[in-house]
PDB file of C-alpha atoms in Angstrom:
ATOM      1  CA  UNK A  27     -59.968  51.779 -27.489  1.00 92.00           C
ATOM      2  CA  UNK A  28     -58.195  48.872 -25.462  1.00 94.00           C
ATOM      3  CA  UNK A  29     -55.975  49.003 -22.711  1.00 95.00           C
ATOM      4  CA  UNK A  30     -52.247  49.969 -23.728  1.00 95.00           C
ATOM      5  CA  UNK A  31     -51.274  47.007 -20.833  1.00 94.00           C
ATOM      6  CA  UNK A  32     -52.203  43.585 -19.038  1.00 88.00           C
ATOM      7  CA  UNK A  33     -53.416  44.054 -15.374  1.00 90.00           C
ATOM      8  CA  UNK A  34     -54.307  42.244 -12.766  1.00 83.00           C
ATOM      9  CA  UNK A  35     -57.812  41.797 -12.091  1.00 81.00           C
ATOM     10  CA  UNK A  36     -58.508  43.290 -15.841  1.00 83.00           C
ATOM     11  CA  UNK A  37     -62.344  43.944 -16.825  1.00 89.00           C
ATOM     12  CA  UNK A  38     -61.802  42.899 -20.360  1.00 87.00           C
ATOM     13  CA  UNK A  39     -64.059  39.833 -19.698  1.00 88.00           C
ATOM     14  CA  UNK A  40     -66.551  41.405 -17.635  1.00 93.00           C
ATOM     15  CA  UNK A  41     -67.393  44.429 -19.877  1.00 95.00           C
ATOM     16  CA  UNK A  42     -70.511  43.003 -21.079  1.00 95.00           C
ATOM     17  CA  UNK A  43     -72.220  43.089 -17.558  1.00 96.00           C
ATOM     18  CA  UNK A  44     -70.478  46.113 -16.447  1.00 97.00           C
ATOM     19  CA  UNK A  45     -72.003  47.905 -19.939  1.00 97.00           C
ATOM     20  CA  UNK A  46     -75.244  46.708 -19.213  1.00 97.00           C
ATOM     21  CA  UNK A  47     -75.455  47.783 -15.180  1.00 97.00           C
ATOM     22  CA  UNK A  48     -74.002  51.412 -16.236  1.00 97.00           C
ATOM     23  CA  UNK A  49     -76.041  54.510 -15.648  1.00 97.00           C
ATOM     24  CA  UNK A  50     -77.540  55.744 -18.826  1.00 93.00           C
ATOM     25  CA  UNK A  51     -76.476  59.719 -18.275  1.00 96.00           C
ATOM     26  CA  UNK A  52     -73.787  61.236 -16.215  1.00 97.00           C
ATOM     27  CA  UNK A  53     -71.437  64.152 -15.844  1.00 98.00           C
ATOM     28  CA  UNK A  54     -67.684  63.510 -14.876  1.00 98.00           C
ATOM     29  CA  UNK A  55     -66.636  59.435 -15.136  1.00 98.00           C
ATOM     30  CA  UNK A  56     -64.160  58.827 -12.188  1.00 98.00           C
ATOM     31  CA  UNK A  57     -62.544  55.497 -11.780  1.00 98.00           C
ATOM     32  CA  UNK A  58     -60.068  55.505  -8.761  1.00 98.00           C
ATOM     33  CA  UNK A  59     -58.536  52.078  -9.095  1.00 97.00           C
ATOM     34  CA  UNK A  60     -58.072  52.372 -12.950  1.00 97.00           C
ATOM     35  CA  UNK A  61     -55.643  49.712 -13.707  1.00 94.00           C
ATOM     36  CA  UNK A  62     -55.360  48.744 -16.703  1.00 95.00           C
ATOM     37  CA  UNK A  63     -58.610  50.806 -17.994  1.00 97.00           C
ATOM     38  CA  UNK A  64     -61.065  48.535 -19.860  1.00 96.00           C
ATOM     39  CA  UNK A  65     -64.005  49.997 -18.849  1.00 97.00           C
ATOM     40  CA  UNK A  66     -62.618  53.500 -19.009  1.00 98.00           C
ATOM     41  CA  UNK A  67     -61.320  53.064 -22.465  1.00 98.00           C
ATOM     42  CA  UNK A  68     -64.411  51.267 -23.908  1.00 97.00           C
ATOM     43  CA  UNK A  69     -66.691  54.520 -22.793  1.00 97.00           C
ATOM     44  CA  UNK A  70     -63.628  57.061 -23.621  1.00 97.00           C
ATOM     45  CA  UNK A  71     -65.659  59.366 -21.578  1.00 98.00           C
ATOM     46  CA  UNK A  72     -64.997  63.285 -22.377  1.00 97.00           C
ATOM     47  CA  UNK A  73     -64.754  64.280 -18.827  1.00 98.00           C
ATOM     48  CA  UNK A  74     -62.739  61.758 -16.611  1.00 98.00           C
ATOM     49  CA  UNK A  75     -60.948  61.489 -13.144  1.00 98.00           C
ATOM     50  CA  UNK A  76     -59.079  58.474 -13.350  1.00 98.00           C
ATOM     51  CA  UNK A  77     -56.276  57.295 -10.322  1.00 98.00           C
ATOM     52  CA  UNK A  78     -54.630  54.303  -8.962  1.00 96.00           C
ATOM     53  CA  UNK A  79     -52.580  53.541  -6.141  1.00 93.00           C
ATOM     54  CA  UNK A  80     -49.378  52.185  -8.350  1.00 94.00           C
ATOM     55  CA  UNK A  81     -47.372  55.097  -9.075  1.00 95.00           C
ATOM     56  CA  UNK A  82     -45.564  53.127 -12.018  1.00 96.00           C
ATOM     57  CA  UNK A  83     -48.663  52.179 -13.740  1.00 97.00           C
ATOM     58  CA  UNK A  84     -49.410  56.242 -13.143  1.00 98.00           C
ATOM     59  CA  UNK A  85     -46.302  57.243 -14.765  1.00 98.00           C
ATOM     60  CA  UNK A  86     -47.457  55.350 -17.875  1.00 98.00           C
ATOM     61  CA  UNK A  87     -50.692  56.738 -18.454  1.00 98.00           C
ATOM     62  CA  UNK A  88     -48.513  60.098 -18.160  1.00 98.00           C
ATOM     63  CA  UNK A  89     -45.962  59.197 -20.318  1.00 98.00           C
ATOM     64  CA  UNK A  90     -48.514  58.049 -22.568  1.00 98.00           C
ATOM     65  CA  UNK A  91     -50.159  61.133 -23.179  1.00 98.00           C
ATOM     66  CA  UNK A  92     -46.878  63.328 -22.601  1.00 98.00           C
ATOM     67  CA  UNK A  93     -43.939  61.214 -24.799  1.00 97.00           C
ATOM     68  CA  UNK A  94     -45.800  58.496 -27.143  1.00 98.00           C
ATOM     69  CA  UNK A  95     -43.014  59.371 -29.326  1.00 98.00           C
ATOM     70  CA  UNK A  96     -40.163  58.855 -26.864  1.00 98.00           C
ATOM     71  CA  UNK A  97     -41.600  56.399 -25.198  1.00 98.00           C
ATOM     72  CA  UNK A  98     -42.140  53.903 -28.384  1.00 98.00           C
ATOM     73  CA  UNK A  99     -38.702  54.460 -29.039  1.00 98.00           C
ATOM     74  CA  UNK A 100     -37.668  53.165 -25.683  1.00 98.00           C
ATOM     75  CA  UNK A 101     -40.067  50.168 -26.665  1.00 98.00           C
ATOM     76  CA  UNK A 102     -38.108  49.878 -30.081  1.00 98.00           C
ATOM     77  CA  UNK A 103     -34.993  49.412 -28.139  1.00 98.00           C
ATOM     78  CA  UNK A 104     -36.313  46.621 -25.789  1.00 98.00           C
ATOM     79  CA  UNK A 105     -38.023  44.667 -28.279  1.00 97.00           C
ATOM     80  CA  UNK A 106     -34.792  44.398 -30.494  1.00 97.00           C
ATOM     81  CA  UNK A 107     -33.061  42.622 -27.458  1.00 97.00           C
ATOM     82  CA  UNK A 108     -36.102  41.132 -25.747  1.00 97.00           C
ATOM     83  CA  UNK A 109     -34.910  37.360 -24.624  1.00 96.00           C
ATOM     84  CA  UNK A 110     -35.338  35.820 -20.795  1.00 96.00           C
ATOM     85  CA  UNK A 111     -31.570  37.374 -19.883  1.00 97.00           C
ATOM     86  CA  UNK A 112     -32.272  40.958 -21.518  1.00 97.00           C
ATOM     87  CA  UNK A 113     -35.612  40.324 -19.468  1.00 97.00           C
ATOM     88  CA  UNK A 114     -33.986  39.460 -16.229  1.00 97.00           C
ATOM     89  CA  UNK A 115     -31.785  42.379 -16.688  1.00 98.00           C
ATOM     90  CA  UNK A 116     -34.381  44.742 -16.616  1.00 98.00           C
ATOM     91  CA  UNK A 117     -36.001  43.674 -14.191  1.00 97.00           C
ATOM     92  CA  UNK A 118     -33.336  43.580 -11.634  1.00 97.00           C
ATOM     93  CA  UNK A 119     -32.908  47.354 -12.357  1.00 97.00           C
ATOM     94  CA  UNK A 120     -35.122  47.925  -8.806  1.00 96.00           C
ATOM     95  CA  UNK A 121     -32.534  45.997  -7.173  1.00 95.00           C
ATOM     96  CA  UNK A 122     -29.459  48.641  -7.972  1.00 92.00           C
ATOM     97  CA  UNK A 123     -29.180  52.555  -8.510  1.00 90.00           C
ATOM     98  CA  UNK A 124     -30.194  52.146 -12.133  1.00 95.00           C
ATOM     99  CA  UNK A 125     -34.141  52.775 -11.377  1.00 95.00           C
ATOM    100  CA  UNK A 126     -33.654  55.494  -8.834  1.00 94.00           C
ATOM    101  CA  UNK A 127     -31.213  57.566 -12.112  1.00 96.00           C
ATOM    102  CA  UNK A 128     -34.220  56.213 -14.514  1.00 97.00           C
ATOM    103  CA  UNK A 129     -36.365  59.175 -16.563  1.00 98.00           C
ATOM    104  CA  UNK A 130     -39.925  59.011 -16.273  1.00 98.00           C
ATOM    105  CA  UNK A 131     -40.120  57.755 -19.827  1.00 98.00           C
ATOM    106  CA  UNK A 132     -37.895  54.899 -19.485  1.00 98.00           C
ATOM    107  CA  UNK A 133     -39.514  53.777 -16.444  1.00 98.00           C
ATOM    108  CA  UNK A 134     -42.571  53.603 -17.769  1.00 98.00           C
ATOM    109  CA  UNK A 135     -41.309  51.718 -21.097  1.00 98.00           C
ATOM    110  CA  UNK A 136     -39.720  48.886 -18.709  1.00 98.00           C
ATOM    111  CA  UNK A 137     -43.358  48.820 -17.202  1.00 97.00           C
ATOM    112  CA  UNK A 138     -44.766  48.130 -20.654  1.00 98.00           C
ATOM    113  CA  UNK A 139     -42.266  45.659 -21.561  1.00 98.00           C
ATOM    114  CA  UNK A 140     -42.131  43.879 -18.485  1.00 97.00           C
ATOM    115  CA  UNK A 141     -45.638  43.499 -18.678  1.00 96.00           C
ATOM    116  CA  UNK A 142     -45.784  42.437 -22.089  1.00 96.00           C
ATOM    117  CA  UNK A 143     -43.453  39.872 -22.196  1.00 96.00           C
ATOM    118  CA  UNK A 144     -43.505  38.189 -18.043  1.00 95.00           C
ATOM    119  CA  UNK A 145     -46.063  35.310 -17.037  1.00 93.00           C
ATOM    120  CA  UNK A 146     -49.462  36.187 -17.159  1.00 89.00           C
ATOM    121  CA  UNK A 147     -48.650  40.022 -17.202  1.00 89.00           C
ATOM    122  CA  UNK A 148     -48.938  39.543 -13.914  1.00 91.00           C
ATOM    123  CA  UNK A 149     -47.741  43.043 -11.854  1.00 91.00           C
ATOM    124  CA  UNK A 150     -46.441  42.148  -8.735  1.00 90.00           C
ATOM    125  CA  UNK A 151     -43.291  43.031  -5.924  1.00 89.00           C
ATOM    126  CA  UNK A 152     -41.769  41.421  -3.146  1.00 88.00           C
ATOM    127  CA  UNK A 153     -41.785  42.639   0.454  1.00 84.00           C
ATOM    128  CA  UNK A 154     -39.010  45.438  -0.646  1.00 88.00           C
ATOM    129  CA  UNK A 155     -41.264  46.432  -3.383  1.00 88.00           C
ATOM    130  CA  UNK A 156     -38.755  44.487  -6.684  1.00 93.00           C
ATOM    131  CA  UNK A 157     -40.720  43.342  -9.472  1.00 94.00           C
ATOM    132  CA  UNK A 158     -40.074  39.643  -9.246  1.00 94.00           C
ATOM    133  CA  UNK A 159     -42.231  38.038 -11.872  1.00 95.00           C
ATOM    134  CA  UNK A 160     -40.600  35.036 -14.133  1.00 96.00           C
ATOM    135  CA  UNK A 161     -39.798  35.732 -18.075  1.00 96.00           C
ATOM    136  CA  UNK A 162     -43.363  34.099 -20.120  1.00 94.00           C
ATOM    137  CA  UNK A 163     -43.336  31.651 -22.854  1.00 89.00           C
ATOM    138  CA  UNK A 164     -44.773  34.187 -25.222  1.00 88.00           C
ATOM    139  CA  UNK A 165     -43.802  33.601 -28.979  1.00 86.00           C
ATOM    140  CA  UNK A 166     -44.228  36.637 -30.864  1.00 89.00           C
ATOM    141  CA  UNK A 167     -45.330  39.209 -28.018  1.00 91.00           C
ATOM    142  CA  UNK A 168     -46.699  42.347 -29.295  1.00 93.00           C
ATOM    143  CA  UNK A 169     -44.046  44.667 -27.488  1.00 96.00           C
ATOM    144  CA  UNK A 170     -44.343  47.893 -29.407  1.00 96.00           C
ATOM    145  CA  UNK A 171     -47.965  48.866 -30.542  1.00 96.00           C
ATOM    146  CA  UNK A 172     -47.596  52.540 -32.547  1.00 97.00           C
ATOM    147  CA  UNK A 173     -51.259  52.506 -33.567  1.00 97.00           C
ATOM    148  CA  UNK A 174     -52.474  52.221 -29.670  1.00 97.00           C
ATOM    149  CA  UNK A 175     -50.039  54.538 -27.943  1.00 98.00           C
ATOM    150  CA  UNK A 176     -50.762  57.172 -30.404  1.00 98.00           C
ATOM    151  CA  UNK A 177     -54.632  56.839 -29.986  1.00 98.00           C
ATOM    152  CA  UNK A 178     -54.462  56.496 -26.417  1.00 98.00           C
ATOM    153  CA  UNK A 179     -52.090  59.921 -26.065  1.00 98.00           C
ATOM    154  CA  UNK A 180     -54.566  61.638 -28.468  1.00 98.00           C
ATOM    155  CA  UNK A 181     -57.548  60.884 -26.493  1.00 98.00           C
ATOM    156  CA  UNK A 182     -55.751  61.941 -23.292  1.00 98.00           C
ATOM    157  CA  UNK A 183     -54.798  65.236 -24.710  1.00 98.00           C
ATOM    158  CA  UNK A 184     -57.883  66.475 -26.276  1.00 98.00           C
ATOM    159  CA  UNK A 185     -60.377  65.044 -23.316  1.00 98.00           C
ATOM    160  CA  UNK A 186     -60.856  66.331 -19.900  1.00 98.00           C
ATOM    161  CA  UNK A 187     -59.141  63.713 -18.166  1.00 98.00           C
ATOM    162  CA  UNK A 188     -57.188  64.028 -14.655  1.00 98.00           C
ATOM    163  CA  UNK A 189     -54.910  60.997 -14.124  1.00 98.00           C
ATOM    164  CA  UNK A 190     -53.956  61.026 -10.021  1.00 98.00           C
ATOM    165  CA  UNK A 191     -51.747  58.814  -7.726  1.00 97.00           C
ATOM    166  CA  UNK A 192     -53.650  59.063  -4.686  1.00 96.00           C
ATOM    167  CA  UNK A 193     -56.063  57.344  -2.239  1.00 96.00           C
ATOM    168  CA  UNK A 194     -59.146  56.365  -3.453  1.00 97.00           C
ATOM    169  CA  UNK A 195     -61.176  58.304  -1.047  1.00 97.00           C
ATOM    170  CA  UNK A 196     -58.987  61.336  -2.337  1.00 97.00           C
ATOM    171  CA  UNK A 197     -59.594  60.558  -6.066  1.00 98.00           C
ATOM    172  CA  UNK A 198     -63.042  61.057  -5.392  1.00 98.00           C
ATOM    173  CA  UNK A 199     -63.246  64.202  -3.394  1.00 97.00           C
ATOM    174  CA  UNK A 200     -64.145  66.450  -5.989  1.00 96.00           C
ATOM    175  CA  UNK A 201     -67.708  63.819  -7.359  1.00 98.00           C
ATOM    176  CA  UNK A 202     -71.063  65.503  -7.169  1.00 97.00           C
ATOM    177  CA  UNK A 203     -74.528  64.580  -7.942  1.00 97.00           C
ATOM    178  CA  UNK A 204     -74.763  63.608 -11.301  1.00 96.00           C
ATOM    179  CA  UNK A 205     -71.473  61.952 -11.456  1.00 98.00           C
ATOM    180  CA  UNK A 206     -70.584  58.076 -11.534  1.00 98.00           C
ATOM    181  CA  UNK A 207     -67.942  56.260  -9.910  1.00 98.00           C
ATOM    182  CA  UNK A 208     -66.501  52.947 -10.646  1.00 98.00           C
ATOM    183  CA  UNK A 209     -64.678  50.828  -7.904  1.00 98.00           C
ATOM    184  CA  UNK A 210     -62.770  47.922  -9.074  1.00 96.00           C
ATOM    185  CA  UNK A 211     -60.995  47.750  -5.842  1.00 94.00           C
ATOM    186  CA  UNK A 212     -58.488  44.378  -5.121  1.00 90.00           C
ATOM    187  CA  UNK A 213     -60.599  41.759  -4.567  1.00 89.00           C
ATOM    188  CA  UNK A 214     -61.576  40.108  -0.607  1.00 87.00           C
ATOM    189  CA  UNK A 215     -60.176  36.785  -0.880  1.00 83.00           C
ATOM    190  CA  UNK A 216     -63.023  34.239  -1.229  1.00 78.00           C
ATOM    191  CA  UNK A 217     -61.321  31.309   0.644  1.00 69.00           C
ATOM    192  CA  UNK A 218     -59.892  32.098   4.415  1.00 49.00           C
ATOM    193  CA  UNK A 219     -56.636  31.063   3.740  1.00 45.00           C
ATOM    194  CA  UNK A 220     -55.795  33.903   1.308  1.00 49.00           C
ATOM    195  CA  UNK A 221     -54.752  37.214   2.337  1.00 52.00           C
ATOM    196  CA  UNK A 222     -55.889  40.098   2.007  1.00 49.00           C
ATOM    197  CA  UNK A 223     -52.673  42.051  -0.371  1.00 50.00           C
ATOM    198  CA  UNK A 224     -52.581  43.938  -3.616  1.00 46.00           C
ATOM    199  CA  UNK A 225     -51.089  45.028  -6.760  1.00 48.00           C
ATOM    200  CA  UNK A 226     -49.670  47.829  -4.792  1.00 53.00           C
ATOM    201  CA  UNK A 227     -46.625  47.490  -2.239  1.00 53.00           C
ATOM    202  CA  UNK A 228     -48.833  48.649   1.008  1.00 57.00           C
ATOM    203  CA  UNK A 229     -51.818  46.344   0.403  1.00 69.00           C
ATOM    204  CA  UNK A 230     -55.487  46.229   0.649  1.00 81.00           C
ATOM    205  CA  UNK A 231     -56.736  44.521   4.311  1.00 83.00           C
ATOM    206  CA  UNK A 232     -59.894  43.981   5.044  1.00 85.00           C
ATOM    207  CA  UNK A 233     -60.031  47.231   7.397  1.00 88.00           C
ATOM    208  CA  UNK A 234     -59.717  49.240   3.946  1.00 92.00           C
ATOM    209  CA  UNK A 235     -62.516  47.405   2.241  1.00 93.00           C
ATOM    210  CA  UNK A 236     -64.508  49.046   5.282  1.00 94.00           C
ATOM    211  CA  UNK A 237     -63.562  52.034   4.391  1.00 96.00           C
ATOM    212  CA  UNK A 238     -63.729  51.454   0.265  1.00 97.00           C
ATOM    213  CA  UNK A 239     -67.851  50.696   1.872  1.00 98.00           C
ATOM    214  CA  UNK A 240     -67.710  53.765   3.793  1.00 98.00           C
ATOM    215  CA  UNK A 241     -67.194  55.771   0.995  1.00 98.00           C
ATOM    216  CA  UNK A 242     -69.597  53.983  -1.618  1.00 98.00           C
ATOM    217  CA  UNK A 243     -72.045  55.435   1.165  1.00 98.00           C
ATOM    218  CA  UNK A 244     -70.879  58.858   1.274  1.00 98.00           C
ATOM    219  CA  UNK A 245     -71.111  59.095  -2.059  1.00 98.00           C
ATOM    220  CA  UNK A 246     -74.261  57.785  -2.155  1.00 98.00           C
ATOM    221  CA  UNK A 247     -75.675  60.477  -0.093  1.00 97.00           C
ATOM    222  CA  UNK A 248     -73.924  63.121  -2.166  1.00 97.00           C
ATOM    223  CA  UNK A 249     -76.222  61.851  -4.897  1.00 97.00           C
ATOM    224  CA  UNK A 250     -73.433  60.192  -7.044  1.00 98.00           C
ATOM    225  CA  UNK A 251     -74.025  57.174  -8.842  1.00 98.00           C
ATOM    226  CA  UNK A 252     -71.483  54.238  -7.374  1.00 98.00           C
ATOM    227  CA  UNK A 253     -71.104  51.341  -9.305  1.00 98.00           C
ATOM    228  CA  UNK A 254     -68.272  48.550  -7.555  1.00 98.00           C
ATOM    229  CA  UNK A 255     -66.797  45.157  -8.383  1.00 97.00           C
ATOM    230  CA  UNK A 256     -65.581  42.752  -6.384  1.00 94.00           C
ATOM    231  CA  UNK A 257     -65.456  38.724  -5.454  1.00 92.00           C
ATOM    232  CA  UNK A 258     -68.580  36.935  -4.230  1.00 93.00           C
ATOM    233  CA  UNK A 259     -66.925  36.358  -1.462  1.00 91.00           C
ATOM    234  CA  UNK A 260     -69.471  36.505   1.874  1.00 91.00           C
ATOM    235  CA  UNK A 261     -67.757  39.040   3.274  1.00 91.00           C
ATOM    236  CA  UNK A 262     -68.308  41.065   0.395  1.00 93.00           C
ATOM    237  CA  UNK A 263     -71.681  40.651  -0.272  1.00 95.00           C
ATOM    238  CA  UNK A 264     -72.479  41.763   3.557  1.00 94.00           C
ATOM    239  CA  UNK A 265     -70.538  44.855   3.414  1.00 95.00           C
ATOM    240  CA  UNK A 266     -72.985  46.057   0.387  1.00 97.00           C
ATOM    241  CA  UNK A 267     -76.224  44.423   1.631  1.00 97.00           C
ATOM    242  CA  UNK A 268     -77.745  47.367   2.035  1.00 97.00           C
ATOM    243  CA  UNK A 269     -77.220  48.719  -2.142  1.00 98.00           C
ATOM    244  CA  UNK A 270     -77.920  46.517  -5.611  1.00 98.00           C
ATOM    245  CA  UNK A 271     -75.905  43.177  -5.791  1.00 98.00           C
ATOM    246  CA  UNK A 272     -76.003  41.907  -8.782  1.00 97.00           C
ATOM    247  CA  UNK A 273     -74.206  38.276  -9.385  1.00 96.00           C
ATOM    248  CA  UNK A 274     -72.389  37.716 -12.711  1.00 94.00           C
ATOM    249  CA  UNK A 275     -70.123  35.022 -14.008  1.00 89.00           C
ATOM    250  CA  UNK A 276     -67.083  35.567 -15.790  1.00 84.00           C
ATOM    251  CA  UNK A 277     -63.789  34.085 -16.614  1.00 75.00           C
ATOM    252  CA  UNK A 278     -60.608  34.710 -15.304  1.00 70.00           C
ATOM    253  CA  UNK A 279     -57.466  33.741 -16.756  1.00 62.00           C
ATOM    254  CA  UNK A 280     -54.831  35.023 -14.670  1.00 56.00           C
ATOM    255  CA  UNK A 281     -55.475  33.899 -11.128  1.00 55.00           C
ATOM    256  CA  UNK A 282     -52.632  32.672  -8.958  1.00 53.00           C
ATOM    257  CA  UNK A 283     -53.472  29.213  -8.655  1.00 55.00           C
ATOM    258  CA  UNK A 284     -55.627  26.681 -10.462  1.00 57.00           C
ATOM    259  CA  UNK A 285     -58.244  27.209  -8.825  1.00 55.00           C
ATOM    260  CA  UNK A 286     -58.746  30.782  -8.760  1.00 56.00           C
ATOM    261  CA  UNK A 287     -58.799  30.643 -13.231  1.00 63.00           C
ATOM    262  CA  UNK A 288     -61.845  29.036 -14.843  1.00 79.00           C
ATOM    263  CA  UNK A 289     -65.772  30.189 -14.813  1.00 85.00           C
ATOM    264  CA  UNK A 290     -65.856  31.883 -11.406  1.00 86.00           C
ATOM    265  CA  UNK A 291     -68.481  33.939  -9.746  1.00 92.00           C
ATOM    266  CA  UNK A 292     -68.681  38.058  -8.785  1.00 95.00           C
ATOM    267  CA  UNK A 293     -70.976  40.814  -7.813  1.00 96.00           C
ATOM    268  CA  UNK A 294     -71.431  44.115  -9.031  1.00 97.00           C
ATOM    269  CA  UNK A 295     -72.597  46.442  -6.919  1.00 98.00           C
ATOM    270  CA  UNK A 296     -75.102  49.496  -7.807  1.00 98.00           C
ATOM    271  CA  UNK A 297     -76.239  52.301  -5.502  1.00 97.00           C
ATOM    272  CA  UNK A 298     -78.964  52.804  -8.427  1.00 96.00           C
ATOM    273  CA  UNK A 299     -81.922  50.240 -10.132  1.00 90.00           C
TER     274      UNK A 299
END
């Protein structure tokens, strides 16, 4: 399978190297900053714990695997009208009382069209948490894909696979020896002049990497296998000098500025050879 959406920081790209650094064997998959799920839905793993931070993205992994049906509909409906003003339209729907009186369902179908149609499918808020990304230049964008939505609900319904909205330390409370964890956690900034700020309204500082490390380590003494992502940046690479760092190139297509896109440098981090 393939991800249902565009995400920030996506592992399309990267699965290659993330295939290859995998543990052979393991018991329960958890991946607590799922995203968009390329990793998770190129393994389809029978027994999953998958979470992120963004309740909206949450919503549409449950939607997903609770209303395909009403939820392509609502697709349907926005693909018919899709232009830059029906876009703009939608998106200002944070701004009033239409998204607080919005189902479940139709919030996560503006998700998916939002994302399908804006620049870059980038996902991102201002400082009162509006979406406030600019209508794309997309041609012919595939809005409403039947074949997907119904393979992805499928899978979700006859798997074992928890979706959460919590911490990351929470979504992995419950891993034991024998289980592997993925971290693709926002990336540390690799020039100074960047901030440290997510995909989700309260941000990821640098304080919270510390404690993203904290927990690779716990886990690592609970005899789970940790595998982690993140930026070869050399603040990265000294919070995990103690584990596996292994440094891959890849390309990345939807970085902020010029030059963040192009052939660009990362590590992967194992707590296993």
């Amino acid at each position: 399978m393939k991800p249902f959406t565009k995400w920030t920081g996506g592992k399309r790209k990267l699965l290659p190297q993330l295939l290859a650094l995998m543990p052979e064997h393991y018991n329960t998959y958890y991946e607590p900053f799922v995203g968009g799920g390329a990793l998770f839905f190129e393994i389809s793993p029978e027994n999953a714990v998958i979470n992120d931070y963004n309740s909206e993205l949450i919503n549409a992994y449950q939607q997903i695997q609770e209303n395909p049906v009403a939820l392509l509909d609502l697709l349907r409906e926005h693909e018919t009208y899709n232009s830059k003003d029906y876009y703009l339209d939608i998106r200002a729907a944070d701004r009033d009382e239409r998204f607080v009186n919005m189902t479940n369902v139709e919030r996560a179908a503006r998700l998916l069209y939002m994302l399908r149609v804006n620049f870059n499918g980038l996902y991102r808020v201002n400082s009162r948490n509006q979406f406030n990304v600019p209508y794309g230049r997309y041609r012919n964008p595939k809005i409403v894909d039947v074949d997907l939505i119904h393979e992805i609900s499928e899978y979700l319904n006859e798997n074992n696979i928890q979706i959460l909205n919590e911490d990351f330390q929470q979504a992995v409370e419950g891993a034991g020896e024998g289980d592997f964890v993925y971290f693709d956690p926002p990336y540390i900034p690799l020039n100074e002049t960047s901030s440290f700020t997510s995909y989700t309204h309260e941000g990821f500082s640098y304080e919270e990497q510390v404690r993203l490390r904290d927990t690779f380590v716990d886990l690592t003494n609970r005899g789970v296998q940790v595998m982690l992502s993140n930026s070869s940046s050399p603040l990265a690479v000294e919070l995990y000098q103690n584990f596996n760092i292994h440094y891959v190139r890849t390309m990345r297509t939807n970085g902020a500025t010029k030059d963040s896109r192009g052939i660009i440098t990362e590590i992967i981090v194992t707590n296993y050879d």
